[in-house]
Coordinates of C-alpha atoms and ligand atoms in Angstrom, one line a residue:
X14 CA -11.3 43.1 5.0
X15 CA -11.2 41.6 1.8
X16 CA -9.7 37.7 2.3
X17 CA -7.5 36.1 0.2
X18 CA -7.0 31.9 -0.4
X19 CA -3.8 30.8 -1.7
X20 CA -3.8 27.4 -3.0
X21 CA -0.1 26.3 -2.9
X22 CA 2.5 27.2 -0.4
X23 CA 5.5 24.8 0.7
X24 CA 6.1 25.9 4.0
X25 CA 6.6 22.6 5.8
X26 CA 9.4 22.3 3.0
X27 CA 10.9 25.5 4.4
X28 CA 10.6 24.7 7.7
X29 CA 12.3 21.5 7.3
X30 CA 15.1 22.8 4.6
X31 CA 15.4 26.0 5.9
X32 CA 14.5 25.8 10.0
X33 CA 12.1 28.8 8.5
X34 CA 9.3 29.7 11.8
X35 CA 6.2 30.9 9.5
X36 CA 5.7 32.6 12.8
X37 CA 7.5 35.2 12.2
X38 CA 7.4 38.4 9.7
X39 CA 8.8 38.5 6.3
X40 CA 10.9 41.3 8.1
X41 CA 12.3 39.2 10.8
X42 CA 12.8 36.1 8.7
X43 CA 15.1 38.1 5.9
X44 CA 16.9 39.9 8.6
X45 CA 17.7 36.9 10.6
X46 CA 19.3 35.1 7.2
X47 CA 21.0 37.8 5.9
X48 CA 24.3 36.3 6.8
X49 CA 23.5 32.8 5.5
X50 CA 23.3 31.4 2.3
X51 CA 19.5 31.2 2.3
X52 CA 19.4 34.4 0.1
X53 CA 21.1 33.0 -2.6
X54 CA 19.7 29.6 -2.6
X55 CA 16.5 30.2 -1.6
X56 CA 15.6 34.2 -2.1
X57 CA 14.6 36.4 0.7
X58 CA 11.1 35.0 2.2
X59 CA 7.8 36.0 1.3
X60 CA 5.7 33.9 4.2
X61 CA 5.4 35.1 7.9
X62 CA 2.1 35.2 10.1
X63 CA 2.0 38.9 10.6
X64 CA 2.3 39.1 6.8
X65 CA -0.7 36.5 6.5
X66 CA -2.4 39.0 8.6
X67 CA -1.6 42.4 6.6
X68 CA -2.7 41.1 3.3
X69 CA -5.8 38.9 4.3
X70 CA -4.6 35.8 3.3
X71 CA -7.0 33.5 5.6
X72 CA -6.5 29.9 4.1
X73 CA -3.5 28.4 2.4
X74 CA -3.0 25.3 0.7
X75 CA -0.1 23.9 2.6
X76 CA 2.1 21.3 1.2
X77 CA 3.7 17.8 2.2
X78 CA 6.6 18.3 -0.9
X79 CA 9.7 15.9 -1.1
X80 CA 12.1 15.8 -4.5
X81 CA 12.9 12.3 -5.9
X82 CA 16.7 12.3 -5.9
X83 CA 17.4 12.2 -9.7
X84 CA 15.3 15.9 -9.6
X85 CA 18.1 17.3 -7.2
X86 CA 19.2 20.2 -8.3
X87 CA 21.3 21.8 -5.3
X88 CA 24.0 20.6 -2.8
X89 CA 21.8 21.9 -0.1
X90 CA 18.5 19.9 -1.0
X91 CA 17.7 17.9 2.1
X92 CA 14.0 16.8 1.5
X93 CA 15.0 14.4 -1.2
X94 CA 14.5 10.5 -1.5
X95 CA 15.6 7.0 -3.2
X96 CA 13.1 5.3 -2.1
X97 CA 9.2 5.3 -1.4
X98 CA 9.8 4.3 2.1
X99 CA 12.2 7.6 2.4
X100 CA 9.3 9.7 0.5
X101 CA 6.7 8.4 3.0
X102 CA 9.3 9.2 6.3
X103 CA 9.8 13.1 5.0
X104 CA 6.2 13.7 4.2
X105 CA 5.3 12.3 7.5
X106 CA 7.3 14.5 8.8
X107 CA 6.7 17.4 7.3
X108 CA 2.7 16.4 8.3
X109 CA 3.9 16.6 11.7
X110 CA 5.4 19.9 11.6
X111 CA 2.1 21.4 10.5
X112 CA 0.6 19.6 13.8
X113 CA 3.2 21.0 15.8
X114 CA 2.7 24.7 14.4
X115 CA -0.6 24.4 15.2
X116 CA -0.4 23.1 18.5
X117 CA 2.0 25.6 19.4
X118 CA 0.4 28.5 18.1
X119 CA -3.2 27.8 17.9
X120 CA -4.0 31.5 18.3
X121 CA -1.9 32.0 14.8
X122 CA -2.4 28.8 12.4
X123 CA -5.5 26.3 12.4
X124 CA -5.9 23.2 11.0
X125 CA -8.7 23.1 8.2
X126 CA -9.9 19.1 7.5
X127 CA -13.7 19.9 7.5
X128 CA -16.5 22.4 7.0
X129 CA -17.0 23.1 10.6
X130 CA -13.1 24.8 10.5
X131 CA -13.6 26.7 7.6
X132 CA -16.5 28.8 9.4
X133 CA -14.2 28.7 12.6
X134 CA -11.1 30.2 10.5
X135 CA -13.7 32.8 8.5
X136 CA -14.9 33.8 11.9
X137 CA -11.3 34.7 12.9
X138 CA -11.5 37.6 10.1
X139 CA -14.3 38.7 10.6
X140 CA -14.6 42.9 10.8
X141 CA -12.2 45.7 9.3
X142 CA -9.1 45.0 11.7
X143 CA -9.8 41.3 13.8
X144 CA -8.3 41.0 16.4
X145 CA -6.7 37.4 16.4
X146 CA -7.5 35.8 12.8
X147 CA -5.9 32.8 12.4
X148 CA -4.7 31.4 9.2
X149 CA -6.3 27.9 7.8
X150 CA -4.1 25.3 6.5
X151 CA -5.5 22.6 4.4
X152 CA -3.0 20.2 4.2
X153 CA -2.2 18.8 0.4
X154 CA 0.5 16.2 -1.2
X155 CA 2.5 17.7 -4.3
X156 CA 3.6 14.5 -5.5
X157 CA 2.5 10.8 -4.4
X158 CA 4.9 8.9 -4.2
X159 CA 4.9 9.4 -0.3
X160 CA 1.6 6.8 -0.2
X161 CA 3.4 3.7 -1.0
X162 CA 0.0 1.9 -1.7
X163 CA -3.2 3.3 -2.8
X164 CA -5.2 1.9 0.1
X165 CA -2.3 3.9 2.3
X166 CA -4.6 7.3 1.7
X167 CA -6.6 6.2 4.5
X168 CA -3.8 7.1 7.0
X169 CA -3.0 10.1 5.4
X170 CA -6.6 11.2 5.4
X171 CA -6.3 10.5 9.5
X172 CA -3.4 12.7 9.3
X173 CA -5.2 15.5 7.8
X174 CA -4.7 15.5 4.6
X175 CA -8.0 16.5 2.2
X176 CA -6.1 17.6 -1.5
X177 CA -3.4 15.4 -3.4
X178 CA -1.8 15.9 -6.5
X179 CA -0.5 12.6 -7.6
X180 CA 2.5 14.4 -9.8
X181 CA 5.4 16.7 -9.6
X182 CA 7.9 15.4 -11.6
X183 CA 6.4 11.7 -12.7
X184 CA 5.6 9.5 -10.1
X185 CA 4.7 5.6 -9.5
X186 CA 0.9 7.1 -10.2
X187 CA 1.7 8.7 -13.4
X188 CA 3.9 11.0 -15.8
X189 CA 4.5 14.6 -14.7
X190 CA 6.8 18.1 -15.3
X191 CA 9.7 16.9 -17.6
X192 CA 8.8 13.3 -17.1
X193 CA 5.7 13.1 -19.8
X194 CA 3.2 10.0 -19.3
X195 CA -0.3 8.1 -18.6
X196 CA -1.7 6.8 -15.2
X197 CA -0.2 3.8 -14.1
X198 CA -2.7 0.8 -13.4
X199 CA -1.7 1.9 -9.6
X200 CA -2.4 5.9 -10.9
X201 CA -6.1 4.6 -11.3
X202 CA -6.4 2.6 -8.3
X203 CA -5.1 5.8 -6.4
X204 CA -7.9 7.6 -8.1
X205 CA -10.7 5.4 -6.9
X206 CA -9.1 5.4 -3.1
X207 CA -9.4 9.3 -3.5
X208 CA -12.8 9.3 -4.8
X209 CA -14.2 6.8 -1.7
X210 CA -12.5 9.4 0.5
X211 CA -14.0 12.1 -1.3
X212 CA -10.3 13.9 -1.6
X213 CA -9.6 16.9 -3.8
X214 CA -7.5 16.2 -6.8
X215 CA -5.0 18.5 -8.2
X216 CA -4.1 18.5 -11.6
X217 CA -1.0 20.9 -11.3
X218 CA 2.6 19.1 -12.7
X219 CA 0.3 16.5 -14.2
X220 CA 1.7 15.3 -18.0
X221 CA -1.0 15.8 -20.6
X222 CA -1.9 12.0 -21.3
X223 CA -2.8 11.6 -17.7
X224 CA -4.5 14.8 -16.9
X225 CA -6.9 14.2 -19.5
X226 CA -7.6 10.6 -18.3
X227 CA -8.1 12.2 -14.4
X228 CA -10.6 14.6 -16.0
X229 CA -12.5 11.4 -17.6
X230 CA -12.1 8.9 -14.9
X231 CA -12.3 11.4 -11.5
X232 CA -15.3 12.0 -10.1
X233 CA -14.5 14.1 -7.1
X234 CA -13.5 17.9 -6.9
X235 CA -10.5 18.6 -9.7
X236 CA -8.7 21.6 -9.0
X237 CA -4.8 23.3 -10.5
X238 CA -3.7 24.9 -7.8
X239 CA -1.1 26.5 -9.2
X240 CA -0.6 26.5 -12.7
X241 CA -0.4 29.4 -15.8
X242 CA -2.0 29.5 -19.1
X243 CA 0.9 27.8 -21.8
X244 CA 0.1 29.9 -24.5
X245 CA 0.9 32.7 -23.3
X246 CA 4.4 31.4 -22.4
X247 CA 6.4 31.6 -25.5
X248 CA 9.9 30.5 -24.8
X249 CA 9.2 28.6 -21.4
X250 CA 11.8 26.3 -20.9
X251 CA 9.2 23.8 -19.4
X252 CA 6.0 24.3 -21.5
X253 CA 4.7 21.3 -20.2
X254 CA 4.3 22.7 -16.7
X255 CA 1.9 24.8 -18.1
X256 CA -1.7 24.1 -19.1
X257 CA -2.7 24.8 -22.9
X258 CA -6.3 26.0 -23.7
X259 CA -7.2 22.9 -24.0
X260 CA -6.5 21.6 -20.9
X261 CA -7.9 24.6 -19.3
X262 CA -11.0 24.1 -21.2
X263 CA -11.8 21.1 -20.2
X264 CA -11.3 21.5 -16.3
X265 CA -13.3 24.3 -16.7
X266 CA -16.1 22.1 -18.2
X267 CA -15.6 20.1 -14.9
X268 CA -15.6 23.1 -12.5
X269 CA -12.4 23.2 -11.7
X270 CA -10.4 26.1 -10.2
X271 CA -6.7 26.9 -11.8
X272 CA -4.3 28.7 -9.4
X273 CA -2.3 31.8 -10.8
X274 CA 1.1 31.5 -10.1
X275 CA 2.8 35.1 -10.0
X276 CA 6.6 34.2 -10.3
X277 CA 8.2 35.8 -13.2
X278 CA 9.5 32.4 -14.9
X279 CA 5.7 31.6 -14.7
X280 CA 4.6 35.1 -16.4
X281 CA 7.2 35.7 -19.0
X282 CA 8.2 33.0 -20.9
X283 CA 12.5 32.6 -20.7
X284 CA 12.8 35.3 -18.0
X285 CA 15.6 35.2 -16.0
X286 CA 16.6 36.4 -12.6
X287 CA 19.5 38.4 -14.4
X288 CA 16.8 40.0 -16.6
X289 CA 15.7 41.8 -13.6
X290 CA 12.1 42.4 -11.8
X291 CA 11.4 45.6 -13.3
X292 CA 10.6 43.7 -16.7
X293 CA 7.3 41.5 -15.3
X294 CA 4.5 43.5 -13.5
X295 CA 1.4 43.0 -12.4
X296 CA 0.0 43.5 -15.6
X297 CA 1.7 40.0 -16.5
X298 CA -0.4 38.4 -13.6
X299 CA -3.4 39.9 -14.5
X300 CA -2.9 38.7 -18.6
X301 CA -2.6 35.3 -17.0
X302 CA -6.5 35.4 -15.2
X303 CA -7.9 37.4 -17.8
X304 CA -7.0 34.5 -20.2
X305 CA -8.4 31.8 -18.1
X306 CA -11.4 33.9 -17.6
X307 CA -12.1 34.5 -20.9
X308 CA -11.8 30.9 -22.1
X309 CA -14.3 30.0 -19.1
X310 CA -16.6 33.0 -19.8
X311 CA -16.5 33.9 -16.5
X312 CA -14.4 34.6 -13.4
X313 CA -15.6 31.2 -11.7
X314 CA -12.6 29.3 -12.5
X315 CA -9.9 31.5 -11.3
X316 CA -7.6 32.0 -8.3
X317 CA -4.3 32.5 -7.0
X318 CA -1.6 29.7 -6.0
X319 CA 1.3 31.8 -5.5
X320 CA 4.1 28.6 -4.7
X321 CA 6.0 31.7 -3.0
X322 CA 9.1 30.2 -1.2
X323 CA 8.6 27.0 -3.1
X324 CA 12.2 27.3 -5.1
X325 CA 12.2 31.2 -5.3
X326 CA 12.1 34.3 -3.5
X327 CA 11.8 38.1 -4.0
X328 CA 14.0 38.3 -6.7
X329 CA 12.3 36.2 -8.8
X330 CA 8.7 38.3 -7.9
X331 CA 6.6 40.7 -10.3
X332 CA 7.2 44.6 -9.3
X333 CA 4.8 45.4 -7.4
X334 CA 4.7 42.3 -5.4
X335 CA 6.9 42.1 -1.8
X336 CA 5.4 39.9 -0.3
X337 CA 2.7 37.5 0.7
X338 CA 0.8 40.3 2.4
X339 CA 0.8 41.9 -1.2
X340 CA -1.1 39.1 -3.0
X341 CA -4.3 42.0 -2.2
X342 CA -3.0 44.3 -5.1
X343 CA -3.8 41.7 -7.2
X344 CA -7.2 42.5 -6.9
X345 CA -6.6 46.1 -6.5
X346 CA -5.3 45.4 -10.3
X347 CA -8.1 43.0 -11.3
X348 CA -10.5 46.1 -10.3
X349 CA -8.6 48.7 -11.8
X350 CA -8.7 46.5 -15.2
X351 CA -12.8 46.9 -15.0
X352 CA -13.5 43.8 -13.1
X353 CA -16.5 43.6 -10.8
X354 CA -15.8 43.4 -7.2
X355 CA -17.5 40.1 -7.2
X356 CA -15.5 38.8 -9.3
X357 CA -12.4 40.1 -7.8
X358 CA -13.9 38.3 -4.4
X359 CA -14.3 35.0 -6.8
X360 CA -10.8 35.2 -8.2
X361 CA -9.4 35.9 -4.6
X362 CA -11.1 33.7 -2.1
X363 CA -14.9 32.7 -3.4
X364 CA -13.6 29.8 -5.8
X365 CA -11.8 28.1 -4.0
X366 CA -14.1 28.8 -0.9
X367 CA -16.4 26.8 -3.6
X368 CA -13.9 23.7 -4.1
X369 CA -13.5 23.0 -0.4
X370 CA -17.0 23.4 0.6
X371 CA -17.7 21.0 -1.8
X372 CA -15.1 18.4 -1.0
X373 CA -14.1 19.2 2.4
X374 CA -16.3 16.6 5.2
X375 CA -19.1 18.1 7.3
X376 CA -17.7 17.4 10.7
Ligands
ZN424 ZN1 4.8 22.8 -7.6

């Protein structure tokens, strides 16, 4: 079966906001919330195991995510904080839910921290129909200001952690979405505890001034893990989340790996729920890789990082898409577009394969 890598999902967020199981199916997850008020907060689901297994999607990038209060935008937001201290208690425990789902249901998720797991989970898939695959998590900080000192990495490395992304809106460690700035003096300490650790960095929600400074400074694996091409955004209400040529240039000189994201505010610059689905396709998604592609000159730097259930839900999907299991027709469309089945495999699992067997500790 063809496998699929998805390099940004926050699903210790919804367990935690939401009491979401990732356990169950999309199916079972919608039809137990139907008469709450997840719908309309959150959007019906996209994540569940069995839906993991039906679409092929063998390794996800799984977050530790918590909002700084002044970025709350919703009665119901629970993961937020004041404080570092507060940051640090919620990420902790959002680390801990991913050892608990693991624990408990060893059989379904698996927790990647070195090369050894990644041919353990691949193993799992192995064949047309496997009988018990098991989905790899590799566990990832959206937003730093959960390590309350540089040095505190260590610990979080212990706790399983292998990729951090030092911004999501700006943090102590530098500027980020809709909060523009450099690296702080403690940004660039952070970087060199990453490098002795050999930690991935991710670039996604980064402002500009600092994102070209990681680039210059950072001598580990650099990745976006989920992040679309800015110029093809006209009328984005938050071009900076968004990486121009540039920027994509230049991660591409260092071999990085930019995440597609396939949510419609993401593929259609001022789309909004009320605009409807039907208006962003498939096509959309597949304008967004070509583009990258073409800057790179090759399908090498490509992926997908869907962020589904990371503030949206179905309504705000592509048609075509359902859910997570449906990430495959992706490639289906890549193929269909005259891309080599290679480099379908590249844009779908082989690059980021690539970035973690190059960061990710032998044993
Ligand atoms: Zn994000």
């Amino acid at each position: 079966m063809r496998l699929i890598i998805d390099a940004h999902e926050d699903i210790a967020w919804n367990i935690l906001t939401f009491g979401r199981d990732p356990t169950r199916s999309v199916a079972e997850t919608r039809a137990l919330e139907a008469e709450t008020q997840i719908p309309q907060q959150q959007g019906d689901t996209l994540l569940g195991y069995p839906d993991y297994v039906r679409g092929g999607v063998a390794v996800v990038f799984a977050t530790l995510h918590v909002t700084p209060l002044r970025r709350k935008l919703h009665p119901w937001e629970s993961v937020t904080y004041a404080t570092q201290a507060e940051a640090y208690r919620l990420a902790r425990a959002q680390a801990d839910a991913y050892r608990r789902l693991v624990e408990n249901h060893a059989g379904k998720f698996h927790l990647m921290t070195d090369r050894a797991a990644i041919r353990e989970v691949l193993e799992t898939w192995a064949g047309d129909a496997p009988a018990a695959p098991r989905v790899g998590l590799v566990m990832t900080i959206e937003g730093a200001d959960c390590v309350q000192e540089p040095e505190e990495l260590h610990e979080w490395f212990a706790a399983g952690v292998r990729i951090v992304g030092p911004a999501w809106s700006g943090t102590r460690y530098c500027g980020g979405t809709r909060e523009p700035g450099p690296l702080t003096p403690d940004g660039r300490r952070l970087l060199h505890v990453m490098d002795d650790l050999a930690l991935m960095l991710d670039l996604s929600h980064m402002a500009e001034e600092a994102y070209y400074e990681v680039l210059d400074r950072f001598s580990g694996t650099i990745i976006a893990s989920h992040s679309n091409a800015r110029t093809l955004l006209d009328g984005s209400p938050v071009p900076d989340r968004h990486l121009s040529d540039a920027m994509i240039r230049r991660l591409v000189e260092r071999d990085g790996v930019i995440g597609v994201v396939p949510y419609n505010r993401f593929l259609k610059g001022g789309w909004l729920p009320e605009n409807g689905r039907a208006v962003v396709t498939l096509e959309h998604v597949i304008c967004q890789i070509d583009h990258i592609c073409q800057l790179a000159g090759d399908a090498q730097h490509t992926g997908l990082g869907s962020d589904f259930d990371g503030g949206f839900g179905l309504n705000q999907l592509p048609t075509g898409l359902d859910s997570i299991a449906d990430l495959r027709f992706i490639g289906d469309s890549l193929a269909r577009s005259g891309y080599q089945l290679a480099d379908v495999d590249a844009i779908l699992s082989g690059n980021w394969l690539r970035m973690l067997r190059r960061s990710l500790p032998e044993s």
